[in-house]
CSV table of C-alpha atoms in Angstrom, one decimal:
chain,number,residue,atom,x,y,z
A,1,MET,CA,200.0,174.7,19.8
A,2,VAL,CA,199.7,175.9,23.4
A,3,ARG,CA,195.9,175.7,23.4
A,4,THR,CA,196.1,172.2,21.9
A,5,LEU,CA,198.5,171.0,24.5
A,6,ILE,CA,196.4,172.5,27.3
A,7,LEU,CA,193.1,170.9,26.0
A,8,SER,CA,194.9,167.6,25.5
A,9,GLY,CA,196.2,167.7,29.0
A,10,LEU,CA,192.9,168.5,30.5
A,11,SER,CA,191.2,165.7,28.5
A,12,LEU,CA,193.8,163.2,29.8
A,13,LEU,CA,193.3,164.4,33.4
A,14,VAL,CA,189.5,163.9,33.1
A,15,VAL,CA,190.0,160.4,31.8
A,16,VAL,CA,192.4,159.6,34.6
A,17,ALA,CA,190.0,161.1,37.2
A,18,ILE,CA,187.1,159.0,35.9
A,19,ILE,CA,189.3,155.8,35.9
A,20,ALA,CA,190.4,156.6,39.5
A,21,SER,CA,186.8,157.2,40.7
A,22,PRO,CA,184.4,155.2,38.4
A,23,GLY,CA,181.7,154.9,41.0
A,24,GLY,CA,181.4,158.6,41.7
A,25,ALA,CA,181.5,159.4,37.9
A,26,PHE,CA,178.7,156.8,37.4
A,27,GLN,CA,176.5,158.2,40.1
A,28,ALA,CA,177.0,161.8,38.8
A,29,SER,CA,176.1,160.6,35.3
A,30,LEU,CA,173.0,159.0,36.7
A,31,GLN,CA,171.9,162.1,38.5
A,32,GLY,CA,172.3,164.3,35.4
A,33,LEU,CA,170.4,161.7,33.4
A,34,SER,CA,167.7,161.5,35.9
A,35,VAL,CA,167.1,165.3,36.1
A,36,TRP,CA,167.1,165.5,32.3
A,37,TRP,CA,164.9,162.4,31.6
A,38,ASN,CA,162.4,162.8,34.4
A,39,ILE,CA,161.9,166.6,34.3
A,40,VAL,CA,163.6,168.5,31.4
A,41,PHE,CA,162.8,166.2,28.5
A,42,PRO,CA,159.0,165.7,29.2
A,43,GLY,CA,158.7,169.3,30.3
A,44,LEU,CA,160.2,170.9,27.2
A,45,LEU,CA,159.5,168.5,24.3
A,46,PRO,CA,155.9,169.7,23.5
A,47,PHE,CA,156.9,173.3,23.7
A,48,LEU,CA,160.1,173.0,21.6
A,49,THR,CA,158.1,171.2,19.0
A,50,LEU,CA,155.6,174.2,18.9
A,51,LEU,CA,158.6,176.6,18.6
A,52,GLU,CA,159.9,174.7,15.6
A,53,LEU,CA,156.5,175.0,14.0
A,54,MET,CA,156.5,178.7,14.8
A,55,LEU,CA,159.8,179.0,12.9
A,56,ALA,CA,158.5,176.9,10.0
A,57,PHE,CA,155.4,179.0,9.6
A,58,GLY,CA,157.2,182.4,10.0
A,59,ALA,CA,155.8,183.5,13.4
A,60,VAL,CA,159.2,184.1,14.9
A,61,HIS,CA,160.3,186.0,11.8
A,62,GLY,CA,157.3,188.2,12.1
A,63,ILE,CA,158.2,189.1,15.7
A,64,GLY,CA,161.8,189.8,14.5
A,65,GLN,CA,160.4,192.2,11.9
A,66,LEU,CA,158.5,194.1,14.6
A,67,LEU,CA,161.8,194.5,16.5
A,68,HIS,CA,163.5,196.3,13.7
A,69,PRO,CA,163.2,199.9,15.1
A,70,LEU,CA,164.3,198.7,18.6
A,71,MET,CA,167.4,197.1,17.1
A,72,ARG,CA,168.3,200.3,15.2
A,73,ARG,CA,167.4,203.0,17.6
A,74,ALA,CA,168.1,201.5,21.0
A,75,PHE,CA,170.9,198.9,20.4
A,76,LYS,CA,172.5,200.5,17.3
A,77,LEU,CA,172.2,197.2,15.4
A,78,PRO,CA,170.8,196.5,11.9
A,79,GLY,CA,167.1,195.9,11.9
A,80,GLU,CA,167.7,192.4,10.7
A,81,ALA,CA,169.2,191.6,14.1
A,82,GLY,CA,165.7,191.5,15.5
A,83,VAL,CA,165.2,188.0,13.9
A,84,ALA,CA,168.3,186.7,15.8
A,85,VAL,CA,167.0,188.2,19.1
A,86,ALA,CA,163.6,186.7,18.6
A,87,ILE,CA,165.1,183.3,17.8
A,88,GLY,CA,167.5,183.4,20.7
A,89,TRP,CA,164.9,184.6,23.2
A,90,SER,CA,162.4,182.0,22.2
A,91,GLY,CA,164.6,179.1,21.5
A,92,GLY,CA,167.3,179.5,24.1
A,93,TYR,CA,171.0,178.9,23.7
A,94,PRO,CA,172.7,178.1,21.3
A,95,ALA,CA,169.9,179.2,18.9
A,96,GLY,CA,170.7,182.9,19.4
A,97,ALA,CA,174.4,182.3,18.7
A,98,GLU,CA,173.6,180.4,15.5
A,99,ALA,CA,171.4,183.3,14.3
A,100,ALA,CA,174.1,185.9,15.2
A,101,GLY,CA,176.8,183.8,13.5
A,102,ALA,CA,174.7,183.5,10.3
A,103,LEU,CA,174.2,187.3,10.1
A,104,ARG,CA,178.0,187.8,10.6
A,105,LYS,CA,178.9,185.1,8.0
A,106,ARG,CA,177.0,187.0,5.3
A,107,ASN,CA,178.3,190.4,6.5
A,108,ALA,CA,174.9,191.7,7.6
A,109,VAL,CA,176.6,192.9,10.8
A,110,SER,CA,180.1,194.0,11.4
A,111,ARG,CA,182.3,192.2,13.9
A,112,SER,CA,181.6,194.8,16.6
A,113,GLU,CA,177.9,194.6,16.0
A,114,GLY,CA,178.0,190.8,15.8
A,115,GLN,CA,179.7,190.7,19.2
A,116,ARG,CA,177.0,192.9,20.8
A,117,LEU,CA,174.2,190.9,19.0
A,118,LEU,CA,175.7,187.7,20.3
A,119,ALA,CA,175.5,188.9,23.9
A,120,LEU,CA,171.9,190.1,23.4
A,121,ALA,CA,170.6,187.0,21.7
A,122,HIS,CA,172.4,184.3,23.7
A,123,MET,CA,169.6,183.7,26.3
A,124,PRO,CA,168.3,180.6,28.2
A,125,ASN,CA,165.2,178.9,27.0
A,126,PRO,CA,162.2,180.8,28.5
A,127,LEU,CA,160.0,177.7,28.7
A,128,PHE,CA,162.7,176.0,30.8
A,129,VAL,CA,162.8,178.9,33.1
A,130,LEU,CA,159.0,179.3,33.4
A,131,LEU,CA,158.0,175.6,33.5
A,132,VAL,CA,160.9,173.5,34.7
A,133,VAL,CA,162.6,176.0,37.1
A,134,GLY,CA,159.5,177.9,38.3
A,135,ALA,CA,157.0,175.1,38.8
A,136,GLY,CA,159.4,172.1,38.9
A,137,PHE,CA,162.6,173.1,40.8
A,138,LEU,CA,161.3,176.0,43.0
A,139,HIS,CA,157.7,174.8,43.3
A,140,ARG,CA,156.5,178.4,42.9
A,141,PRO,CA,155.4,179.3,39.3
A,142,GLY,CA,155.5,183.0,40.0
A,143,LEU,CA,159.2,182.8,40.8
A,144,GLY,CA,159.9,181.4,37.3
A,145,ALA,CA,158.3,184.5,35.7
A,146,ALA,CA,160.3,186.8,38.1
A,147,ILE,CA,163.5,185.0,37.1
A,148,LEU,CA,162.8,185.3,33.4
A,149,ILE,CA,162.0,189.0,33.7
A,150,SER,CA,165.2,189.5,35.6
A,151,ILE,CA,167.3,187.7,33.0
A,152,TRP,CA,165.7,189.7,30.1
A,153,THR,CA,166.0,193.0,32.0
A,154,ALA,CA,169.7,192.4,32.7
A,155,GLY,CA,170.3,191.5,29.1
A,156,LEU,CA,168.5,194.6,27.8
A,157,PHE,CA,170.4,196.8,30.2
A,158,VAL,CA,173.8,195.5,29.0
A,159,GLY,CA,172.7,195.8,25.4
A,160,LEU,CA,171.5,199.4,25.9
A,161,ALA,CA,174.8,200.2,27.7
A,162,HIS,CA,176.8,199.0,24.8
A,163,GLY,CA,174.6,200.9,22.4
A,164,LEU,CA,175.4,204.2,24.1
A,165,PHE,CA,179.0,204.2,22.9
A,166,VAL,CA,178.4,203.5,19.2
A,167,PRO,CA,176.8,205.8,16.6
A,168,GLU,CA,173.4,205.0,15.2
A,169,ARG,CA,173.2,203.1,12.0
A,170,ASN,CA,172.3,205.2,9.0
A,171,GLU,CA,169.2,203.2,7.8
A,172,SER,CA,166.2,204.7,6.1
A,173,ASP,CA,162.8,204.6,7.9
A,174,ARG,CA,160.9,205.3,4.7
A,175,GLU,CA,159.7,201.7,4.3
A,176,GLU,CA,158.7,201.6,8.0
A,177,ALA,CA,156.6,204.7,7.6
A,178,GLU,CA,154.9,203.6,4.4
A,179,ILE,CA,154.0,200.1,5.6
A,180,GLY,CA,152.0,199.4,8.8
A,181,VAL,CA,153.5,197.4,11.6
A,182,LEU,CA,151.3,194.4,11.3
A,183,ARG,CA,151.6,194.4,7.5
A,184,ARG,CA,155.4,194.3,7.7
A,185,ALA,CA,155.2,191.4,10.2
A,186,ALA,CA,152.7,189.6,8.0
A,187,ARG,CA,154.9,190.0,5.0
A,188,ALA,CA,157.9,188.7,6.9
A,189,MET,CA,155.8,185.6,8.0
A,190,LYS,CA,154.6,185.0,4.4
A,191,GLU,CA,158.2,185.2,3.0
A,192,ALA,CA,159.6,182.9,5.7
A,193,ARG,CA,156.8,180.4,5.0
A,194,ARG,CA,157.4,180.6,1.2
A,195,LEU,CA,161.1,180.0,1.7
A,196,ASP,CA,160.4,177.0,4.0
A,197,GLY,CA,157.9,175.4,1.7
A,198,ARG,CA,157.2,172.3,3.8
A,199,THR,CA,153.7,170.9,4.3
A,200,PHE,CA,152.2,170.8,7.8
A,201,GLY,CA,152.8,167.1,8.1
A,202,LYS,CA,156.5,167.4,7.0
A,203,ALA,CA,157.0,170.4,9.2
A,204,LEU,CA,155.5,168.6,12.2
A,205,GLY,CA,157.7,165.6,11.7
A,206,ASP,CA,160.8,167.7,11.3
A,207,ALA,CA,159.8,169.7,14.4
A,208,VAL,CA,159.6,166.6,16.6
A,209,THR,CA,162.9,165.3,15.2
A,210,ALA,CA,164.7,168.7,15.7
A,211,SER,CA,163.3,169.1,19.2
A,212,VAL,CA,164.4,165.6,20.3
A,213,ALA,CA,167.9,166.2,18.8
A,214,LYS,CA,168.2,169.5,20.8
A,215,LEU,CA,167.0,167.8,24.0
A,216,MET,CA,169.5,165.0,23.4
A,217,ALA,CA,172.3,167.6,23.2
A,218,VAL,CA,171.0,169.2,26.4
A,219,GLY,CA,171.0,165.9,28.1
A,220,GLY,CA,174.5,165.1,27.0
A,221,PHE,CA,175.8,168.4,28.3
A,222,MET,CA,173.9,167.9,31.6
A,223,ILE,CA,175.5,164.4,32.1
A,224,LEU,CA,179.0,165.7,31.2
A,225,GLY,CA,178.5,168.7,33.4
A,226,SER,CA,177.3,166.6,36.3
A,227,VAL,CA,180.4,164.4,35.9
A,228,ALA,CA,182.7,167.5,35.7
A,229,VAL,CA,181.1,168.8,38.9
A,230,GLN,CA,181.7,165.5,40.7
A,231,LEU,CA,185.3,165.4,39.6
A,232,ALA,CA,186.1,169.1,40.4
A,233,THR,CA,184.3,169.2,43.8
A,234,PRO,CA,187.3,167.7,45.7
A,235,LEU,CA,189.6,170.4,44.2
A,236,PHE,CA,187.5,173.2,45.5
A,237,MET,CA,186.2,171.7,48.8
A,238,GLY,CA,185.7,174.5,51.3
A,239,MET,CA,186.8,177.2,48.9
A,240,LEU,CA,183.5,177.7,47.0
A,241,PRO,CA,179.8,177.5,48.0
A,242,PRO,CA,178.5,174.0,47.1
A,243,ALA,CA,176.1,175.3,44.4
A,244,LEU,CA,178.5,177.7,42.7
A,245,LEU,CA,180.6,175.1,40.9
A,246,PRO,CA,177.6,173.4,39.2
A,247,ALA,CA,176.4,176.9,38.1
A,248,VAL,CA,179.7,177.7,36.6
A,249,ILE,CA,180.0,174.5,34.7
A,250,GLU,CA,176.4,173.7,33.4
A,251,SER,CA,173.3,175.9,33.6
A,252,HIS,CA,170.7,173.2,34.0
A,253,ILE,CA,172.6,171.3,36.7
A,254,GLY,CA,173.4,174.7,38.2
A,255,ALA,CA,169.8,175.8,38.2
A,256,TYR,CA,168.8,172.6,40.0
A,257,ALA,CA,171.7,172.9,42.5
A,258,THR,CA,171.0,176.6,43.3
A,259,SER,CA,167.2,176.0,43.6
A,260,THR,CA,167.7,173.3,46.2
A,261,ALA,CA,170.6,175.0,48.1
A,262,PRO,CA,169.9,175.8,51.8
A,263,TYR,CA,169.8,179.6,51.5
A,264,SER,CA,168.0,181.9,53.9
A,265,GLY,CA,164.8,182.0,51.8
A,266,MET,CA,163.2,181.2,48.4
A,267,THR,CA,164.0,184.7,47.2
A,268,TRP,CA,167.7,184.0,47.5
A,269,ASN,CA,167.3,180.7,45.7
A,270,ALA,CA,165.5,182.4,42.9
A,271,ALA,CA,168.2,185.1,42.6
A,272,ALA,CA,170.9,182.4,42.5
A,273,VAL,CA,169.0,180.5,39.8
A,274,ALA,CA,168.7,183.7,37.8
A,275,ALA,CA,172.5,184.3,38.0
A,276,ALA,CA,173.2,180.7,37.0
A,277,LEU,CA,170.9,180.8,34.0
A,278,SER,CA,172.2,184.3,32.9
A,279,PHE,CA,175.7,183.1,32.9
A,280,GLY,CA,174.8,179.8,31.2
A,281,GLY,CA,177.8,177.9,32.4
A,282,ILE,CA,180.9,176.8,30.5
A,283,THR,CA,178.9,174.3,28.5
A,284,ALA,CA,176.6,177.0,27.1
A,285,LEU,CA,179.7,179.0,26.0
A,286,LEU,CA,181.0,175.9,24.3
A,287,GLN,CA,177.7,175.4,22.6
A,288,ALA,CA,177.9,179.0,21.4
A,289,GLY,CA,181.4,178.5,20.1
A,290,GLY,CA,180.3,175.4,18.2
A,291,ALA,CA,177.4,177.2,16.7
A,292,LEU,CA,179.5,180.1,15.6
A,293,GLY,CA,182.0,177.8,13.8
A,294,THR,CA,184.7,179.9,12.0
A,295,VAL,CA,183.0,183.3,12.5
A,296,ASP,CA,185.3,185.9,14.0
A,297,LEU,CA,183.3,186.5,17.2
A,298,SER,CA,185.0,186.1,20.6
A,299,ILE,CA,183.6,183.7,23.2
A,300,TRP,CA,185.7,185.4,25.9
A,301,ARG,CA,183.9,188.7,25.3
A,302,LEU,CA,180.6,186.7,25.4
A,303,ALA,CA,181.7,185.2,28.8
A,304,LEU,CA,182.4,188.6,30.2
A,305,ASN,CA,179.0,189.9,29.1
A,306,ARG,CA,177.3,186.9,30.7
A,307,LEU,CA,179.1,187.5,34.0
A,308,ILE,CA,177.9,191.1,34.0
A,309,GLN,CA,174.4,190.0,33.2
A,310,ALA,CA,174.5,187.3,35.9
A,311,VAL,CA,175.3,189.9,38.6
A,312,LEU,CA,172.6,192.2,37.4
A,313,ALA,CA,170.0,189.4,37.2
A,314,PHE,CA,170.9,188.4,40.7
A,315,GLY,CA,170.2,191.9,42.1
A,316,ILE,CA,167.1,192.4,40.0
A,317,THR,CA,165.6,189.1,41.2
A,318,LEU,CA,166.2,190.0,44.8
A,319,ILE,CA,164.2,193.2,44.2
A,320,ILE,CA,161.2,191.9,42.2
A,321,ALA,CA,160.9,188.2,43.2
A,322,ASP,CA,158.4,188.8,46.1
A,323,PRO,CA,156.3,191.5,44.4
A,324,ALA,CA,156.1,189.4,41.1
A,325,SER,CA,155.0,186.3,43.0
A,326,ARG,CA,152.2,188.2,44.8
A,327,LEU,CA,151.1,189.9,41.6
A,328,LEU,CA,150.9,186.6,39.7
A,329,ALA,CA,149.4,184.6,42.5
A,330,PRO,CA,145.7,185.3,41.5
A,331,LEU,CA,146.5,184.1,38.0
A,332,LEU,CA,148.2,180.9,39.1
A,333,THR,CA,145.7,179.7,41.8
A,334,SER,CA,144.9,176.6,39.6
A,335,ALA,CA,148.6,175.8,39.1
A,336,GLN,CA,149.7,175.3,42.7
A,337,PRO,CA,152.4,172.6,42.8
A,338,VAL,CA,151.8,169.4,44.7
A,339,LEU,CA,154.9,169.9,46.9
A,340,GLN,CA,154.6,172.5,49.5
A,341,GLN,CA,156.6,175.7,49.5
A,342,GLY,CA,158.9,174.6,52.3
A,343,ASP,CA,159.7,171.2,50.8
A,344,ARG,CA,162.8,170.4,48.9
A,345,LEU,CA,163.5,167.9,46.2
A,346,PRO,CA,164.8,164.9,48.1
A,347,SER,CA,167.0,163.8,45.2
A,348,ALA,CA,167.0,163.9,41.4
A,349,ILE,CA,166.5,160.1,41.2
A,350,GLY,CA,162.8,159.2,41.5
A,351,TYR,CA,161.5,162.7,41.1
A,352,ARG,CA,159.3,162.8,38.1
A,353,ILE,CA,157.3,165.5,36.3
A,354,SER,CA,154.2,163.4,37.0
A,355,GLN,CA,154.5,164.7,40.6
A,356,LEU,CA,153.6,168.2,39.2
A,357,PRO,CA,150.3,167.7,37.3
A,358,ALA,CA,149.5,171.4,37.8
A,359,LEU,CA,152.5,172.2,35.6
A,360,TRP,CA,150.4,171.7,32.4
A,361,GLY,CA,147.6,174.1,33.6
A,362,TYR,CA,150.3,176.6,34.4
A,363,ALA,CA,152.0,176.3,31.0
A,364,PRO,CA,149.4,178.1,28.8
A,365,ILE,CA,149.4,181.1,31.1
A,366,MET,CA,153.2,181.4,31.0
A,367,VAL,CA,153.4,180.8,27.3
A,368,ALA,CA,150.8,183.5,26.7
A,369,ALA,CA,152.7,185.8,29.0
A,370,PHE,CA,155.9,185.2,27.1
A,371,ALA,CA,154.3,185.9,23.8
A,372,ALA,CA,152.6,189.1,25.2
A,373,ALA,CA,155.9,190.3,26.6
A,374,ILE,CA,157.7,189.9,23.2
A,375,GLY,CA,154.8,191.5,21.4
A,376,LEU,CA,154.6,194.5,23.8
A,377,LEU,CA,158.3,195.0,23.5
A,378,ALA,CA,158.1,195.0,19.8
A,379,LEU,CA,155.2,197.4,19.6
A,380,LEU,CA,156.7,199.8,22.2
A,381,SER,CA,159.9,199.9,20.0
A,382,TYR,CA,157.9,201.9,17.5
A,383,GLY,CA,157.5,204.7,20.0
A,384,LEU,CA,161.3,205.3,20.2
A,385,PRO,CA,162.4,208.6,18.7
A,386,ARG,CA,163.8,208.3,15.1
A,387,LYS,CA,167.1,209.6,14.0
A,388,ASN,CA,166.7,213.1,12.6
C-alpha cells in the first residue's frame, strides 16, 4: 500500500509539473526524440537486425555453450548461464535480464545464483557503445572500444568477486572432456536452429520487426528520461553536476550529456560515459524489472551492483582510454569522423548520422573486434583449472 501511494503521488507530481511547464517538457521531448531518431535509430537498426538473425540461427547459443566452463569455474554459476551472458552482452539491456529471469523461472539457477547472473548479464548494447557513443558522440572511435572494454572488465571483476564467496557447483566435466569445444558449440547452434524452425525470409522479417520494436522502446525511454531530467533539474540546481542527473535517469541521454560536458579532456568525458552506461540509469533498472516479471530477483541489489560497476568502469577508463586510442588508431585511419576532435555537438536537433559517413567503415572493424573478444573469452575459459 505504501509503495502504491508513493508511486501514485509521484505520477501526480509529474503530471502537475508538465502542466505547469508545458513548453519545457515539449522541448525536452523533442531533444530526446531528435537524438534517438537522428543517431540511435539509424545507427543501431541494421546491427540489431543482424543480432536477431544470430539468435534465430543459433550463433549466440553457440557462444553461450563455449562459456560453460567459465560460468562454472570462475563465477560459480551453472554452465547454462553462459547463454544468458552471451545474450545480454550482445543484445544489451534488458535482454540479459530476460534471459536470467527465464533461467530462474524454470529453476535452472537458485535465487542467489540468479541475482549474480542478473548483475553479470545486464549490460549496455555493445554496438551502441562502439558506434553511436564512440564515433557519434565522442567523435573518436577508439574511445568507444576503450569504454566497452572498461564496462566489461568492471562487470567481470564484480562477478568474479561474488564468485569468491560461494562454493563451486558440483557439475560433471565428463561431457566437456569427451566432446570438442567447437563440436559442442556446433551442436548447440544446430539445436537452437531446430527449435526455432523459421525460414530465412520469416526470420529476417521477424528480426526487422523485433529490432524496430526494441528501438521504439528505447526511444520512448529516452523521451521520458529527457522530460524527467528537464523537470528535475530545477530541484537539483547547483547541487549536482549538470551531466549527473541525466546519467542517473536514462543511460542514452546520460551518455550524450556526459560526452558533451565541458570536462578537462576527452578522457574524462569517456570515463563519465563509461560510468553512465555501466549504471544504466533508472530506466534501465525499470526495464530489467519489467523483463523479470514475477521472478524473485531484487532490482535493488542489481542497482547496487550497477553502482559498483560504474565506479570501477570510471577508473578503468581513465587508465586505458589514451593507450587504447593510440593502439587502435592505425586500424581506424579510414574511419576518422567528419567533426574534429575538439568540436562539440552544437545541439541534438539538426545533428544527423549522415554527418558521420565514416561510421559505416568503422562498424565492421568494431563488430569483428566484439565477436573476437567474446570468442577469445570463451576459448580462454577452457584453460581454467577444473574442480578436483
